[in-house]
GROMACS .gro file of C-alpha atoms in nm:
model
  246
    1MET     CA    1   9.799   8.538  11.487
    2SER     CA    2   9.919   8.863  11.705
    3ALA     CA    3   9.779   9.014  11.992
    4ARG     CA    4   9.546   9.352  11.888
    5PHE     CA    5   9.773   9.558  12.097
    6GLU     CA    6  10.130   9.530  12.230
    7GLU     CA    7  10.380   9.849  12.397
    8ILE     CA    8  10.722   9.676  12.284
    9ASP     CA    9  10.914   9.991  12.450
   10TRP     CA   10  10.871  10.248  12.682
   11ARG     CA   11  11.197  10.499  12.796
   12PRO     CA   12  11.265  10.817  12.905
   13THR     CA   13  11.466  11.054  12.683
   14SER     CA   14  11.585  11.418  12.702
   15MET     CA   15  11.324  11.480  12.486
   16GLY     CA   16  11.041  11.294  12.670
   17ASP     CA   17  10.887  10.983  12.716
   18ILE     CA   18  10.938  10.780  12.362
   19SER     CA   19  10.748  10.447  12.332
   20LEU     CA   20  10.718  10.200  12.035
   21ARG     CA   21  10.359  10.019  11.979
   22ARG     CA   22  10.220   9.807  11.714
   23ARG     CA   23   9.849   9.693  11.709
   24ARG     CA   24   9.693   9.516  11.417
   25ASP     CA   25   9.517   9.743  11.206
   26PRO     CA   26   9.107   9.581  11.207
   27ALA     CA   27   9.060   9.666  10.806
   28SER     CA   28   9.349   9.508  10.672
   29GLY     CA   29   9.472   9.232  10.958
   30ASP     CA   30   9.825   9.407  10.922
   31ASP     CA   31  10.038   9.502  11.240
   32VAL     CA   32  10.088   9.871  11.242
   33TYR     CA   33  10.380  10.026  11.453
   34GLU     CA   34  10.365  10.332  11.571
   35VAL     CA   35  10.629  10.564  11.755
   36LYS     CA   36  10.538  10.807  12.027
   37LEU     CA   37  10.698  11.137  12.177
   38GLY     CA   38  10.525  11.210  12.469
   39ASP     CA   39  10.171  11.247  12.396
   40GLU     CA   40  10.247  11.341  12.027
   41PHE     CA   41  10.283  11.041  11.735
   42LEU     CA   42  10.587  11.083  11.546
   43MET     CA   43  10.544  10.812  11.289
   44SER     CA   44  10.335  10.531  11.158
   45SER     CA   45  10.395  10.231  10.920
   46LEU     CA   46  10.068  10.267  10.795
   47PHE     CA   47  10.232  10.610  10.653
   48THR     CA   48  10.548  10.564  10.511
   49ALA     CA   49  10.471  10.777  10.149
   50GLY     CA   50  10.647  11.090  10.247
   51GLU     CA   51  10.911  10.882  10.412
   52ILE     CA   52  10.961  10.676  10.083
   53ALA     CA   53  10.927  10.988   9.841
   54LEU     CA   54  11.164  11.243  10.117
   55THR     CA   55  11.418  10.988   9.963
   56GLN     CA   56  11.299  10.941   9.590
   57LEU     CA   57  11.341  11.302   9.555
   58GLY     CA   58  11.637  11.379   9.705
   59LEU     CA   59  11.839  11.132   9.491
   60ALA     CA   60  11.649  11.152   9.107
   61ASN     CA   61  11.833  11.401   8.980
   62LEU     CA   62  12.150  11.310   9.085
   63PRO     CA   63  12.428  11.203   8.808
   64SER     CA   64  12.669  11.009   9.049
   65THR     CA   65  12.637  10.665   8.991
   66GLU     CA   66  12.809  10.591   9.319
   67LEU     CA   67  12.589  10.776   9.617
   68ASP     CA   68  12.711  10.882   9.957
   69VAL     CA   69  12.420  10.983  10.152
   70ALA     CA   70  12.351  11.093  10.476
   71VAL     CA   71  11.998  11.065  10.657
   72GLY     CA   72  11.912  11.250  10.950
   73GLY     CA   73  11.656  11.049  11.162
   74LEU     CA   74  11.622  10.708  11.159
   75GLY     CA   75  11.255  10.672  11.280
   76LEU     CA   76  11.097  10.310  11.181
   77GLY     CA   77  11.329  10.325  10.888
   78TYR     CA   78  11.111  10.401  10.577
   79THR     CA   79  11.373  10.644  10.455
   80ALA     CA   80  11.685  10.469  10.530
   81GLN     CA   81  11.518  10.184  10.351
   82ALA     CA   82  11.459  10.380  10.048
   83ALA     CA   83  11.788  10.503   9.993
   84LEU     CA   84  11.953  10.167   9.983
   85ASP     CA   85  11.678  10.039   9.728
   86ASP     CA   86  11.861  10.287   9.524
   87PRO     CA   87  12.156  10.071   9.346
   88ARG     CA   88  12.345  10.377   9.271
   89VAL     CA   89  12.424  10.436   9.687
   90ARG     CA   90  12.686  10.331   9.795
   91SER     CA   91  12.717  10.461  10.163
   92LEU     CA   92  12.429  10.534  10.389
   93ILE     CA   93  12.495  10.734  10.737
   94VAL     CA   94  12.176  10.758  10.963
   95VAL     CA   95  12.220  10.993  11.226
   96GLU     CA   96  11.975  10.924  11.477
   97THR     CA   97  11.980  11.155  11.837
   98LEU     CA   98  11.823  10.882  12.034
   99SER     CA   99  12.015  10.583  12.098
  100GLU     CA  100  11.686  10.360  12.191
  101VAL     CA  101  11.571  10.411  11.828
  102ILE     CA  102  11.858  10.278  11.758
  103GLU     CA  103  11.843   9.962  11.981
  104TRP     CA  104  11.470   9.890  11.857
  105HIS     CA  105  11.621   9.842  11.512
  106ASP     CA  106  11.948   9.639  11.617
  107ARG     CA  107  11.765   9.379  11.815
  108GLY     CA  108  11.477   9.349  11.520
  109LEU     CA  109  11.215   9.488  11.689
  110VAL     CA  110  11.097   9.712  11.393
  111PRO     CA  111  11.036   9.567  11.063
  112LEU     CA  112  11.278   9.728  10.913
  113GLY     CA  113  11.582   9.706  11.125
  114ALA     CA  114  11.723   9.362  11.032
  115ARG     CA  115  11.758   9.474  10.660
  116LEU     CA  116  11.945   9.785  10.761
  117ALA     CA  117  12.150   9.616  11.012
  118SER     CA  118  12.266   9.353  10.744
  119ASP     CA  119  12.353   9.618  10.450
  120ALA     CA  120  12.717   9.698  10.463
  121ARG     CA  121  12.664   9.995  10.328
  122CYS     CA  122  12.450  10.161  10.573
  123ARG     CA  123  12.588  10.273  10.978
  124LEU     CA  124  12.379  10.389  11.241
  125VAL     CA  125  12.515  10.690  11.416
  126HIS     CA  126  12.380  10.802  11.766
  127GLY     CA  127  12.418  11.180  11.734
  128ASP     CA  128  12.253  11.515  11.729
  129PHE     CA  129  12.249  11.574  11.371
  130PHE     CA  130  12.138  11.917  11.435
  131ALA     CA  131  12.479  12.007  11.615
  132MET     CA  132  12.649  11.793  11.398
  133VAL     CA  133  12.579  12.018  11.116
  134GLY     CA  134  12.786  12.280  11.212
  135ASP     CA  135  13.055  12.077  11.413
  136SER     CA  136  13.433  12.079  11.317
  137CYS     CA  137  13.339  11.668  11.251
  138GLY     CA  138  13.039  11.686  11.058
  139LEU     CA  139  12.832  11.389  11.014
  140ASP     CA  140  13.078  11.136  10.991
  141PRO     CA  141  13.231  11.086  11.344
  142GLN     CA  142  13.516  10.855  11.146
  143THR     CA  143  13.612  11.057  10.856
  144PRO     CA  144  13.605  11.458  10.991
  145ASP     CA  145  13.437  11.724  10.723
  146ARG     CA  146  13.322  11.429  10.475
  147ARG     CA  147  13.102  11.552  10.256
  148PHE     CA  148  12.753  11.394  10.068
  149HIS     CA  149  12.593  11.370   9.743
  150ALA     CA  150  12.288  11.386   9.916
  151ILE     CA  151  12.152  11.483  10.288
  152LEU     CA  152  11.792  11.383  10.355
  153LEU     CA  153  11.596  11.487  10.671
  154ASP     CA  154  11.270  11.420  10.842
  155VAL     CA  155  11.338  11.485  11.232
  156ASP     CA  156  11.069  11.735  11.271
  157HIS     CA  157  10.709  11.800  11.205
  158SER     CA  158  10.807  12.098  10.998
  159PRO     CA  159  11.048  12.393  10.964
  160ARG     CA  160  10.820  12.571  11.201
  161HIS     CA  161  10.727  12.323  11.406
  162VAL     CA  162  11.039  12.149  11.566
  163LEU     CA  163  11.110  11.870  11.834
  164HIS     CA  164  11.324  12.075  12.051
  165PRO     CA  165  11.400  12.477  11.983
  166ARG     CA  166  11.757  12.427  11.927
  167HIS     CA  167  11.678  12.270  11.594
  168ALA     CA  168  11.491  12.585  11.463
  169ALA     CA  169  11.842  12.754  11.373
  170LEU     CA  170  11.891  12.484  11.103
  171TYR     CA  171  11.619  12.627  10.899
  172GLN     CA  172  11.729  12.981  10.911
  173PRO     CA  173  11.994  13.109  10.647
  174ALA     CA  174  12.320  13.030  10.815
  175GLY     CA  175  12.178  12.708  10.968
  176LEU     CA  176  12.123  12.594  10.584
  177ARG     CA  177  12.449  12.727  10.474
  178ALA     CA  178  12.620  12.515  10.694
  179LEU     CA  179  12.456  12.172  10.576
  180ALA     CA  180  12.556  12.309  10.220
  181GLU     CA  181  12.864  12.302  10.303
  182ARG     CA  182  12.843  11.932  10.406
  183LEU     CA  183  12.749  11.845  10.036
  184HIS     CA  184  13.001  11.774   9.689
  185PRO     CA  185  12.923  12.037   9.469
  186ASP     CA  186  12.597  12.001   9.282
  187GLY     CA  187  12.468  11.780   9.601
  188ALA     CA  188  12.063  11.769   9.697
  189PHE     CA  189  11.891  11.841  10.033
  190ALA     CA  190  11.592  11.719  10.112
  191LEU     CA  191  11.328  11.776  10.390
  192TRP     CA  192  11.029  11.631  10.473
  193SER     CA  193  10.787  11.834  10.651
  194ASN     CA  194  10.357  11.770  10.810
  195ASP     CA  195  10.285  12.091  10.626
  196ALA     CA  196  10.132  12.240  10.378
  197PRO     CA  197  10.437  12.426  10.104
  198ASP     CA  198  10.567  12.695  10.340
  199GLU     CA  199  10.663  13.044  10.109
  200GLN     CA  200  10.859  13.211  10.365
  201PHE     CA  201  11.125  12.915  10.401
  202SER     CA  202  11.128  12.822  10.055
  203SER     CA  203  11.216  13.176  10.046
  204VAL     CA  204  11.524  13.070  10.279
  205LEU     CA  205  11.625  12.795  10.050
  206ALA     CA  206  11.637  12.992   9.731
  207GLU     CA  207  11.837  13.253   9.940
  208VAL     CA  208  12.099  12.947  10.010
  209PHE     CA  209  12.116  12.720   9.772
  210ALA     CA  210  12.120  12.722   9.373
  211GLU     CA  211  11.770  12.599   9.338
  212SER     CA  212  11.496  12.466   9.517
  213GLU     CA  213  11.139  12.342   9.506
  214ALA     CA  214  10.833  12.210   9.735
  215HIS     CA  215  10.681  11.880   9.623
  216VAL     CA  216  10.350  11.824   9.777
  217VAL     CA  217  10.282  11.416   9.843
  218ASP     CA  218   9.939  11.315   9.839
  219PHE     CA  219   9.845  10.956   9.982
  220ASP     CA  220   9.557  10.762  10.138
  221ASN     CA  221   9.471  10.818  10.452
  222PRO     CA  222   9.244  10.511  10.544
  223LEU     CA  223   9.221  10.631  10.956
  224GLN     CA  224   8.999  10.988  10.860
  225GLY     CA  225   8.903  10.864  10.460
  226GLY     CA  226   9.021  11.005  10.165
  227THR     CA  227   9.341  11.168  10.138
  228ALA     CA  228   9.665  11.333  10.291
  229ALA     CA  229   9.951  11.508  10.218
  230ASN     CA  230  10.313  11.583  10.334
  231THR     CA  231  10.549  11.847  10.146
  232VAL     CA  232  10.906  11.753  10.069
  233TYR     CA  233  11.179  12.000   9.991
  234VAL     CA  234  11.429  11.928   9.769
  235ALA     CA  235  11.734  12.184   9.725
  236ARG     CA  236  12.044  12.186   9.485
  237LYS     CA  237  12.397  12.325   9.594
  238GLY     CA  238  12.495  12.421   9.233
  239ALA     CA  239  12.866  12.432   9.148
  240SER     CA  240  12.879  12.783   9.160
  241MET     CA  241  12.866  12.784   9.579
  242GLU     CA  242  13.182  12.588   9.578
  243LEU     CA  243  13.326  12.844   9.346
  244SER     CA  244  13.247  13.151   9.535
  245ARG     CA  245  13.473  13.022   9.854
  246VAL     CA  246  13.819  12.979   9.640
   0.00000   0.00000   0.00000
């Protein structure tokens, strides 16, 4: 049986001290993996419904049978693994700004690390997603200006509560237009948020994309009792956006 608590790794980074911890849940006896940045909890393997729903909702209405998908933010890997579980996905790029997080997966320190590393469709890319969206090379260093059928983003707490001030620009019209340029016609952008649906951000999405919707994802919260909720925004580019550039 594993120890009740273990700090698996701790590193200073440009965004603050990051740590990977494992504790045994007293109720279930299962191991729970947690990531902290400074004093903030970023993610936990106890709460993965929102990360999985991000993928499922983002890919739900895409017609292609061979999807190229990009994910911003690796974390514990649940969004990425949900994409690989979809048989339509032929390639997946996961952009992660912290090399330490990629190393956790490469070394098998997190539960999904080995599965992601062994899937030939998946490539982990060390880079700043927010900078790469607006860069001429785009999200795939090996294929400049590559486009995707879906881009899934799970980095900040919400469009209003960002981990770094430079991230905020992406959630404005100019930033979202740059992101839309990375999508194929009729491609989808999906965003995870820990906050309730934000009407102001929904209005920005509607200004940039052909259609958009905010989905509330409810899940059990055994720590506090009852249920908790995340929000997943899904926006579609639309073919008309492509025609307007001609």
